[in-house]
Amino acid sequence: MELKLPAMSPTMEEGTLAAWHVKPGDVVKPGQVIAEIETDKATMELEADEAGTIVSLDVAAGTDGVKVGTTIAVIALEGEDAPSATVAPKVTAPEPTEAPEKDAAVKVDAPAPAPVELTPATAAVFDGATRKQTVREALRDAMAEEMRADESVFVMGEEVAQYQGAYKVTQGLLDEFGDKRVVDTPITEYGFAGLGVGAAMGGLKPVVEFMTFNFAMQAIDHIINSAAKTNYMSGGQMRCPIVFRGPNGAASRVAAQHSQNYGPWYASVPGLIVLSPYDAADAKGLLKSAIRSPDPVVFLENELLYGHSFEVPEGEHVVPIGKARLYREGGHVTLVSYSIGVGIALEAAATLAAEGIEAEVLDLRSLRPLDEAAVLASLKKTNRMVVVEEGWPVCSISSEIIAIAMTKGFDDLDAPVLRVTNKDVPLPYANNLEKAALVKAADVVAAVKSIL
Amino acid sequence: MAKAKGAASAGAGTSGAHTPARKSGAHTPAMKSGAKTPAVKGHMELLPNMTRHEPTADEYRDYYRMMLLIRRFEEKAGQLYGMGLIGGFCHLYIGQEAVVTGLQSAIVPGKDSVVTGYRDHGHMLACHIDPKEIMAELTGRAAGISRGKGGSMHMFSVEQGFYGGHGIVGAQVPIGAGLGFAHKYKGDGGVALAYFGDGAANQGQVYEAFNMAELWKLPVIFVIENNQYAMGTSVNRASAEDQLYRRGESFRIPGMQVDGMDVLAVRGAAAVALEWVNGGHGPILLEMKTYRYRGHSMSDPAKYRSREEVQTMRENRDPIDHAKREMLERGDADEAWFKAIEQEIKKIVAEAADFAEQAPEPELSELYTDVLVGTY
């Protein structure tokens, strides 16, 4: 019987074969631990389902990026003839999931423009050395670096400490900083969001993790009424330097209550900073800026991106808030997006490029403040625009971009601005329906072609 | 007028000699000052006896002066509201003055922190914030403490450790727990006082805050100002457990029920609470049985209680009248002093009202200031 790497979480696409606990020729019993598999979310033990003899180990211990469904071992079940054991494990060197991004890197982001002045977003050359890092690791490093630098920074949320993070974003923080600064909370979003706000008003810099932003709906009163409005209502006296962070948007097969993009909700609120990075470098650089900001920040991550790797500059890397990033240059059309939508836009751009259509991809990164100057500068260059958004269409970031193009870039428009978004329905569970509801590159390609 | 905590705690340790509680009116707390306070099993033995505070003459005069300032300030605010100078919602504190006066007199301004709901004028005054700045905020003027952008329900003073002034019922409770969290994290020895009403006591987030506060032993004094009515709904019509001091039991938070119409009983309870919290035991819950004479806000139909009930409370349980009688008996002050203090307070309030009426409204450019602190 071939033993295949099982999916151990809704979003697991691959795992690391951390260790083998058996060798060829071993007899295993049901329930016996045969391997350790490290996934996005946790390190888990793989048990034998049935009694048998290990025939071969087909993936070497320590192999990263083993795809779900890969045969990792062969077991002769009891009653089967055991062929002679393969001694040397075959090493499958899997392709790591390659992010579509190639020209990453921000030298320095464009200097602050006056809102009406068109300032193109800058692309991407990192000066110094970089290394490949997952978004998850980049976020963890951002928190760890800021915690080392500032004693008043602490992390709180459900399962952030002993469990090492429900999505492993806070992995290792408890060990380094202890339970005073890495605080496991009860399941009590409204309560700990309010407590975080009070701690921020009292002079600390809380980083409050929501296991997902879907659960933050229970806490949205404190995010908006207590955190976002207090500085204004106090005539500038009462600061609330807090970061609310966690995964946002659709994950995978978790259906409507667990799959929603709150970007448009929070971005509509004056008094909040709303950030939604795509790649690991921006995740790190923006989270560091968020923690240093004297304002309340909603930091929207994406579960599906956590495991993706990108080049991240070594050493100190801070990305300014409020600046879009030119992810790909092109002259025919501008694709505006943020978060996971950037990956979809890049995929569409690659398809279009094969047909001779050069799309510019603009990653907003910051939803509030929103880099209007960069949007308008790109529009002026390409005269056509499609907004790509993993979220609902109505009252969305797309709607806002369209309003900006309409009211401030009307003369530059050669075609209506289109939006390609999720379908206007709660996200369904069934695989085919879910696929049909989510935004995809083919729809972006079709939209672009319709306005050329 | 703030007292060092040591002094307050010493008062709590004494037993016996206290002024007997006055005869209870129809809606007065059943509890008598000085009685052993009900508390959670397991905590009961540890909680010190609550005794009515024995003030010096100076202390009692300070309390009286503060209660009178709050009373006259609120009466004036009511008048200005009637004249159209104050807009929106305006919740007056008249009748409840002893609660905030007794508690605030026991803490250290600037070191300890205070947060409350929207009925906050009295708390501002008891935090020693300039009545002019408060009144100017009520009239929406640039000289208001929130530059006219917060209004009656949203006032703050970082300087005095007053963290609002929150308009969402119950929101101040987890915020207060967070202030306590910050005190503990920084190790600054401060205590957070979170005031809320009997109405807010039914909000879910209150219990989320209780749980974390006890779990993490945060230095927080939760104060329920039970004025008997959540807007127009009496405690009995809204609360399955109407003995609100017991609301912390599930979280092992000890509770005390206190005569909130008696400033010395409040001050005595404050001493016990501070001793408990400063001793590292975690939070404590004080239920202050009090009464508001005026409507919930300025637009109150007053159909949910009888005129007689209000009148009975005013005549028999008024915290200011009671203090005056007792001070005269004790010889802490004479009629001449009361007359003088009345004049002084009248003058302060009149000046605040004049100031609030004459101060200019905010510049239109203020519309866009203070939305964010940073520039991006």
Short mmCIF file of C-alpha atoms in Angstrom, two decimals, chain B:
data_model
loop_
_atom_site.label_atom_id
_atom_site.label_comp_id
_atom_site.label_asym_id
_atom_site.label_seq_id
_atom_site.Cartn_x
_atom_site.Cartn_y
_atom_site.Cartn_z
CA MET B 1 -7.90 66.44 48.02
CA ALA B 2 -6.58 63.12 46.94
CA LYS B 3 -5.39 61.01 49.79
CA ALA B 4 -2.42 58.78 49.84
CA LYS B 5 -3.45 55.18 49.58
CA GLY B 6 -1.79 54.24 52.80
CA ALA B 7 -4.09 56.51 54.72
CA ALA B 8 -7.14 55.17 52.95
CA SER B 9 -6.21 51.61 53.69
CA ALA B 10 -5.57 52.33 57.32
CA GLY B 11 -9.12 53.60 57.62
CA ALA B 12 -10.43 50.34 56.29
CA GLY B 13 -8.67 48.31 58.89
CA THR B 14 -10.39 49.98 61.77
CA SER B 15 -13.67 48.61 62.95
CA GLY B 16 -16.43 49.58 65.25
CA ALA B 17 -16.79 53.32 65.52
CA HIS B 18 -18.90 54.44 62.65
CA THR B 19 -21.92 56.59 62.27
CA PRO B 20 -25.02 54.43 62.15
CA ALA B 21 -26.67 54.33 58.79
CA ARG B 22 -29.71 56.45 58.37
CA LYS B 23 -33.12 54.88 58.06
CA SER B 24 -33.59 53.44 54.64
CA GLY B 25 -36.12 54.83 52.22
CA ALA B 26 -38.15 52.63 49.92
CA HIS B 27 -35.39 52.20 47.40
CA THR B 28 -32.37 52.43 49.55
CA PRO B 29 -29.83 49.69 49.82
CA ALA B 30 -30.57 47.06 52.38
CA MET B 31 -26.95 47.15 53.43
CA LYS B 32 -25.77 49.13 56.34
CA SER B 33 -22.46 50.84 56.39
CA GLY B 34 -19.95 48.92 58.37
CA ALA B 35 -21.62 45.55 57.91
CA LYS B 36 -19.48 42.66 56.85
CA THR B 37 -19.70 42.82 53.12
CA PRO B 38 -21.00 39.91 51.13
CA ALA B 39 -18.26 38.46 49.01
CA VAL B 40 -17.45 35.42 46.99
CA LYS B 41 -16.85 32.25 48.90
CA GLY B 42 -13.14 31.80 49.25
CA HIS B 43 -12.53 35.49 49.11
CA MET B 44 -14.87 36.35 51.93
CA GLU B 45 -12.35 35.65 54.67
CA LEU B 46 -9.64 37.61 52.94
CA LEU B 47 -11.65 40.74 52.27
CA PRO B 48 -11.17 43.33 55.00
CA ASN B 49 -14.21 44.63 56.80
CA MET B 50 -15.77 47.59 55.16
CA THR B 51 -16.24 50.49 57.51
CA ARG B 52 -17.58 53.93 57.00
CA HIS B 53 -14.72 56.34 56.59
CA GLU B 54 -13.98 58.67 59.46
CA PRO B 55 -12.94 61.89 57.84
CA THR B 56 -11.08 64.79 59.25
CA ALA B 57 -13.01 68.03 59.12
CA ASP B 58 -10.95 69.11 56.12
CA GLU B 59 -11.63 65.89 54.29
CA TYR B 60 -15.36 66.14 54.90
CA ARG B 61 -15.37 69.73 53.70
CA ASP B 62 -13.53 68.66 50.56
CA TYR B 63 -16.10 65.95 49.89
CA TYR B 64 -18.95 68.34 50.49
CA ARG B 65 -17.44 70.96 48.25
CA MET B 66 -16.95 68.46 45.42
CA MET B 67 -20.47 67.07 45.70
CA LEU B 68 -21.88 70.57 45.68
CA LEU B 69 -19.75 71.55 42.69
CA ILE B 70 -21.06 68.55 40.76
CA ARG B 71 -24.65 69.31 41.78
CA ARG B 72 -24.53 72.97 40.81
CA PHE B 73 -22.57 72.29 37.66
CA GLU B 74 -25.15 69.76 36.53
CA GLU B 75 -28.05 72.04 37.36
CA LYS B 76 -26.42 74.72 35.23
CA ALA B 77 -25.80 72.25 32.42
CA GLY B 78 -29.49 71.39 32.54
CA GLN B 79 -30.35 75.08 32.22
CA LEU B 80 -27.96 75.59 29.32
CA TYR B 81 -29.45 72.58 27.61
CA GLY B 82 -32.88 74.11 28.01
CA MET B 83 -31.57 77.29 26.44
CA GLY B 84 -30.30 75.37 23.44
CA LEU B 85 -26.66 76.00 24.24
CA ILE B 86 -25.92 72.32 24.75
CA GLY B 87 -26.90 69.93 22.00
CA GLY B 88 -27.35 66.23 21.54
CA PHE B 89 -27.46 63.95 24.53
CA CYS B 90 -26.79 65.28 28.00
CA HIS B 91 -26.89 62.91 30.97
CA LEU B 92 -26.89 64.56 34.36
CA TYR B 93 -25.32 63.07 37.47
CA ILE B 94 -27.54 64.77 40.03
CA GLY B 95 -28.20 62.45 42.97
CA GLN B 96 -25.14 60.27 42.39
CA GLU B 97 -22.51 62.77 43.54
CA ALA B 98 -21.38 60.77 46.58
CA VAL B 99 -20.22 57.85 44.45
CA VAL B 100 -17.61 59.57 42.36
CA THR B 101 -16.63 61.94 45.15
CA GLY B 102 -15.96 59.17 47.63
CA LEU B 103 -14.06 57.00 45.18
CA GLN B 104 -12.00 59.67 43.51
CA SER B 105 -10.97 61.09 46.85
CA ALA B 106 -9.24 57.80 47.59
CA ILE B 107 -7.10 57.45 44.48
CA VAL B 108 -4.02 59.22 43.24
CA PRO B 109 -4.70 61.37 40.16
CA GLY B 110 -2.13 60.87 37.45
CA LYS B 111 -1.00 57.55 38.90
CA ASP B 112 -4.31 55.74 38.89
CA SER B 113 -6.61 55.79 35.89
CA VAL B 114 -10.33 56.29 35.57
CA VAL B 115 -12.78 55.44 32.83
CA THR B 116 -16.55 55.72 32.69
CA GLY B 117 -19.53 55.87 30.37
CA TYR B 118 -21.42 58.82 29.03
CA ARG B 119 -22.74 60.19 32.34
CA ASP B 120 -19.31 61.63 32.89
CA HIS B 121 -19.47 65.30 33.94
CA GLY B 122 -19.22 64.43 37.61
CA HIS B 123 -16.25 62.16 37.01
CA MET B 124 -14.48 64.92 35.14
CA LEU B 125 -15.02 67.35 37.98
CA ALA B 126 -13.96 64.78 40.56
CA CYS B 127 -10.77 64.28 38.52
CA HIS B 128 -10.09 67.98 39.13
CA ILE B 129 -10.57 69.04 35.56
CA ASP B 130 -11.37 72.72 35.07
CA PRO B 131 -15.16 73.23 35.04
CA LYS B 132 -14.72 75.82 32.29
CA GLU B 133 -13.16 73.27 29.97
CA ILE B 134 -15.93 70.80 30.71
CA MET B 135 -18.74 73.29 30.24
CA ALA B 136 -17.14 74.62 27.05
CA GLU B 137 -17.06 71.08 25.74
CA LEU B 138 -20.76 70.73 26.50
CA THR B 139 -21.45 73.82 24.43
CA GLY B 140 -19.16 72.59 21.65
CA ARG B 141 -16.53 75.29 21.83
CA ALA B 142 -12.88 75.25 20.82
CA ALA B 143 -11.87 75.79 24.44
CA GLY B 144 -13.62 72.57 25.46
CA ILE B 145 -11.47 69.79 26.77
CA SER B 146 -11.99 67.86 23.54
CA ARG B 147 -11.81 71.04 21.44
CA GLY B 148 -15.53 70.77 20.92
CA LYS B 149 -15.27 67.51 19.05
CA GLY B 150 -16.43 65.13 21.73
CA GLY B 151 -19.31 66.76 23.53
CA SER B 152 -20.97 65.66 26.75
CA MET B 153 -20.33 61.95 26.34
CA HIS B 154 -16.74 62.01 25.07
CA MET B 155 -14.34 63.86 27.29
CA PHE B 156 -10.82 62.86 28.30
CA SER B 157 -7.86 64.15 30.22
CA VAL B 158 -4.62 62.29 29.77
CA GLU B 159 -3.06 64.64 32.30
CA GLN B 160 -5.50 63.65 35.03
CA GLY B 161 -5.63 59.98 34.07
CA PHE B 162 -9.22 60.31 32.93
CA TYR B 163 -9.70 57.99 29.94
CA GLY B 164 -13.28 58.96 29.02
CA GLY B 165 -16.20 59.50 28.59
CA HIS B 166 -17.37 56.55 26.35
CA GLY B 167 -20.65 56.58 24.51
CA ILE B 168 -21.14 52.86 23.95
CA VAL B 169 -22.77 51.24 26.97
CA GLY B 170 -20.31 48.85 28.59
CA ALA B 171 -17.34 49.59 26.33
CA GLN B 172 -15.49 51.27 29.19
CA VAL B 173 -15.34 48.02 31.14
CA PRO B 174 -12.83 46.10 28.96
CA ILE B 175 -11.06 49.41 28.36
CA GLY B 176 -10.75 49.76 32.12
CA ALA B 177 -9.39 46.21 32.31
CA GLY B 178 -6.87 47.22 29.66
CA LEU B 179 -5.83 50.24 31.70
CA GLY B 180 -5.30 47.87 34.60
CA PHE B 181 -3.33 45.58 32.30
CA ALA B 182 -1.08 48.52 31.40
CA HIS B 183 -0.55 49.38 35.08
CA LYS B 184 0.46 45.82 35.84
CA TYR B 185 2.63 45.52 32.71
CA LYS B 186 4.48 48.72 33.52
CA GLY B 187 4.61 47.90 37.20
CA ASP B 188 3.75 51.51 38.05
CA GLY B 189 1.58 50.62 41.02
CA GLY B 190 -1.46 52.27 39.49
CA VAL B 191 -5.01 51.04 39.75
CA ALA B 192 -7.77 51.40 37.16
CA LEU B 193 -11.28 52.41 38.16
CA ALA B 194 -13.93 51.39 35.65
CA TYR B 195 -17.34 52.92 36.37
CA PHE B 196 -20.47 51.64 34.69
CA GLY B 197 -24.17 51.57 35.33
CA ASP B 198 -26.71 48.91 36.19
CA GLY B 199 -27.72 48.94 32.54
CA ALA B 200 -24.19 48.33 31.28
CA ALA B 201 -23.91 45.51 33.79
CA ASN B 202 -25.98 43.40 31.42
CA GLN B 203 -23.60 43.76 28.49
CA GLY B 204 -21.68 40.64 27.56
CA GLN B 205 -18.36 42.38 27.23
CA VAL B 206 -18.48 43.26 30.93
CA TYR B 207 -18.15 39.57 31.76
CA GLU B 208 -15.45 39.01 29.18
CA ALA B 209 -13.53 41.76 30.95
CA PHE B 210 -14.28 40.30 34.40
CA ASN B 211 -12.92 36.95 33.30
CA MET B 212 -9.64 38.29 31.99
CA ALA B 213 -9.20 40.74 34.85
CA GLU B 214 -9.44 37.98 37.45
CA LEU B 215 -7.53 35.46 35.35
CA TRP B 216 -4.61 37.86 35.07
CA LYS B 217 -5.11 39.48 38.49
CA LEU B 218 -5.35 42.94 37.02
CA PRO B 219 -5.48 45.93 39.38
CA VAL B 220 -9.00 47.05 38.51
CA ILE B 221 -11.84 48.32 40.64
CA PHE B 222 -15.08 47.74 38.81
CA VAL B 223 -17.73 50.16 40.05
CA ILE B 224 -21.36 49.56 39.21
CA GLU B 225 -23.25 52.78 39.78
CA ASN B 226 -26.63 51.21 40.32
CA ASN B 227 -28.95 54.18 40.02
CA GLN B 228 -31.85 51.74 39.72
CA TYR B 229 -32.77 52.53 36.13
CA ALA B 230 -31.20 51.71 32.78
CA MET B 231 -32.85 54.52 30.88
CA GLY B 232 -36.42 53.67 31.88
CA THR B 233 -35.98 50.01 32.75
CA SER B 234 -35.64 49.27 36.43
CA VAL B 235 -33.01 46.81 37.59
CA ASN B 236 -35.68 44.28 38.49
CA ARG B 237 -37.09 44.35 35.01
CA ALA B 238 -33.69 43.85 33.38
CA SER B 239 -31.52 41.77 35.64
CA ALA B 240 -32.12 38.15 36.63
CA GLU B 241 -29.65 38.68 39.47
CA ASP B 242 -30.46 42.14 40.73
CA GLN B 243 -27.91 42.02 43.53
CA LEU B 244 -25.30 43.35 41.18
CA TYR B 245 -22.39 43.04 43.58
CA ARG B 246 -22.74 39.29 43.01
CA ARG B 247 -22.19 39.61 39.30
CA GLY B 248 -18.49 38.78 39.66
CA GLU B 249 -19.07 35.50 41.47
CA SER B 250 -18.62 33.28 38.45
CA PHE B 251 -15.23 34.84 37.98
CA ARG B 252 -14.25 34.69 41.66
CA ILE B 253 -14.30 38.46 41.85
CA PRO B 254 -15.36 39.57 45.33
CA GLY B 255 -18.16 42.07 45.46
CA MET B 256 -19.36 44.64 47.94
CA GLN B 257 -22.66 46.44 48.06
CA VAL B 258 -22.28 49.98 49.22
CA ASP B 259 -24.60 52.82 50.17
CA GLY B 260 -23.80 55.11 47.27
CA MET B 261 -25.77 57.97 48.80
CA ASP B 262 -23.32 58.24 51.65
CA VAL B 263 -19.95 59.65 50.68
CA LEU B 264 -18.26 58.24 53.77
CA ALA B 265 -19.55 54.74 53.09
CA VAL B 266 -18.23 55.06 49.56
CA ARG B 267 -14.89 56.32 50.80
CA GLY B 268 -14.71 53.41 53.23
CA ALA B 269 -15.45 50.92 50.47
CA ALA B 270 -12.83 52.58 48.29
CA ALA B 271 -10.24 51.93 50.97
CA VAL B 272 -11.14 48.25 51.13
CA ALA B 273 -11.09 47.99 47.37
CA LEU B 274 -7.72 49.67 47.10
CA GLU B 275 -6.27 47.49 49.80
CA TRP B 276 -7.53 44.42 48.00
CA VAL B 277 -6.31 45.45 44.57
CA ASN B 278 -2.99 46.82 45.76
CA GLY B 279 -2.44 43.60 47.61
CA GLY B 280 -2.16 41.84 44.26
CA HIS B 281 -5.45 39.96 44.68
CA GLY B 282 -6.81 41.09 41.32
CA PRO B 283 -10.01 42.99 40.67
CA ILE B 284 -12.89 43.81 42.98
CA LEU B 285 -16.46 44.78 42.25
CA LEU B 286 -18.29 47.56 44.06
CA GLU B 287 -22.00 47.96 43.64
CA MET B 288 -22.91 51.51 44.56
CA LYS B 289 -26.61 51.76 45.34
CA THR B 290 -27.49 55.22 44.22
CA TYR B 291 -30.23 57.19 42.53
CA ARG B 292 -30.47 59.74 39.77
CA TYR B 293 -32.97 62.50 40.33
CA ARG B 294 -33.14 63.64 36.75
CA GLY B 295 -34.14 61.73 33.65
CA HIS B 296 -31.81 59.37 31.85
CA SER B 297 -31.02 62.20 29.48
CA MET B 298 -32.64 65.56 28.92
CA SER B 299 -35.37 63.95 26.84
CA ASP B 300 -36.86 61.59 29.37
CA PRO B 301 -40.62 60.96 29.51
CA ALA B 302 -40.40 60.20 33.26
CA LYS B 303 -43.18 57.63 32.91
CA TYR B 304 -41.32 54.72 34.43
CA ARG B 305 -41.24 55.94 38.02
CA SER B 306 -43.45 58.08 40.16
CA ARG B 307 -42.81 61.65 41.11
CA GLU B 308 -43.26 60.57 44.72
CA GLU B 309 -40.44 58.05 44.46
CA VAL B 310 -38.03 60.70 43.25
CA GLN B 311 -39.26 63.16 45.84
CA THR B 312 -38.86 60.64 48.65
CA MET B 313 -35.30 59.97 47.64
CA ARG B 314 -34.47 63.66 47.42
CA GLU B 315 -35.95 64.39 50.80
CA ASN B 316 -34.63 61.40 52.69
CA ARG B 317 -31.50 60.21 51.00
CA ASP B 318 -29.83 63.20 49.44
CA PRO B 319 -26.07 62.77 49.80
CA ILE B 320 -25.36 66.49 50.08
CA ASP B 321 -28.05 67.24 52.65
CA HIS B 322 -26.95 64.26 54.65
CA ALA B 323 -23.33 65.33 54.63
CA LYS B 324 -24.31 68.82 55.70
CA ARG B 325 -26.38 67.59 58.63
CA GLU B 326 -23.62 65.33 59.78
CA MET B 327 -20.94 67.98 59.40
CA LEU B 328 -22.99 70.37 61.50
CA GLU B 329 -23.48 67.70 64.13
CA ARG B 330 -19.81 66.87 64.14
CA GLY B 331 -18.83 70.49 64.13
CA ASP B 332 -16.81 70.16 60.94
CA ALA B 333 -18.36 73.35 59.61
CA ASP B 334 -20.91 75.95 60.58
CA GLU B 335 -23.71 77.60 58.65
CA ALA B 336 -21.44 80.44 57.68
CA TRP B 337 -19.07 77.99 56.00
CA PHE B 338 -21.92 76.37 54.07
CA LYS B 339 -23.11 79.76 52.90
CA ALA B 340 -19.64 80.72 51.81
CA ILE B 341 -19.06 77.48 49.97
CA GLU B 342 -22.41 77.82 48.22
CA GLN B 343 -21.37 81.27 47.04
CA GLU B 344 -17.99 80.08 45.91
CA ILE B 345 -19.41 77.16 43.93
CA LYS B 346 -22.11 79.35 42.43
CA LYS B 347 -19.42 81.70 41.21
CA ILE B 348 -17.29 78.93 39.71
CA VAL B 349 -20.27 77.47 37.90
CA ALA B 350 -21.49 80.85 36.67
CA GLU B 351 -18.04 81.64 35.35
CA ALA B 352 -17.87 78.26 33.63
CA ALA B 353 -21.26 78.87 32.04
CA ASP B 354 -20.31 82.37 30.88
CA PHE B 355 -17.07 81.08 29.50
CA ALA B 356 -18.80 78.21 27.72
CA GLU B 357 -21.35 80.55 26.24
CA GLN B 358 -18.88 83.14 25.04
CA ALA B 359 -15.99 80.98 23.89
CA PRO B 360 -15.82 80.69 20.11
CA GLU B 361 -16.73 77.55 18.23
CA PRO B 362 -13.86 75.59 16.71
CA GLU B 363 -12.27 76.87 13.51
CA LEU B 364 -13.59 75.06 10.46
CA SER B 365 -10.06 73.81 9.83
CA GLU B 366 -10.43 71.74 13.00
CA LEU B 367 -12.75 69.50 11.02
CA TYR B 368 -9.75 67.66 9.61
CA THR B 369 -7.39 67.71 12.58
CA ASP B 370 -6.84 64.81 14.98
CA VAL B 371 -8.24 62.15 12.66
CA LEU B 372 -4.82 60.51 12.65
CA VAL B 373 -1.78 61.25 14.73
CA GLY B 374 0.85 60.33 12.15
CA THR B 375 1.30 61.68 8.65
CA TYR B 376 1.41 59.09 5.92
#
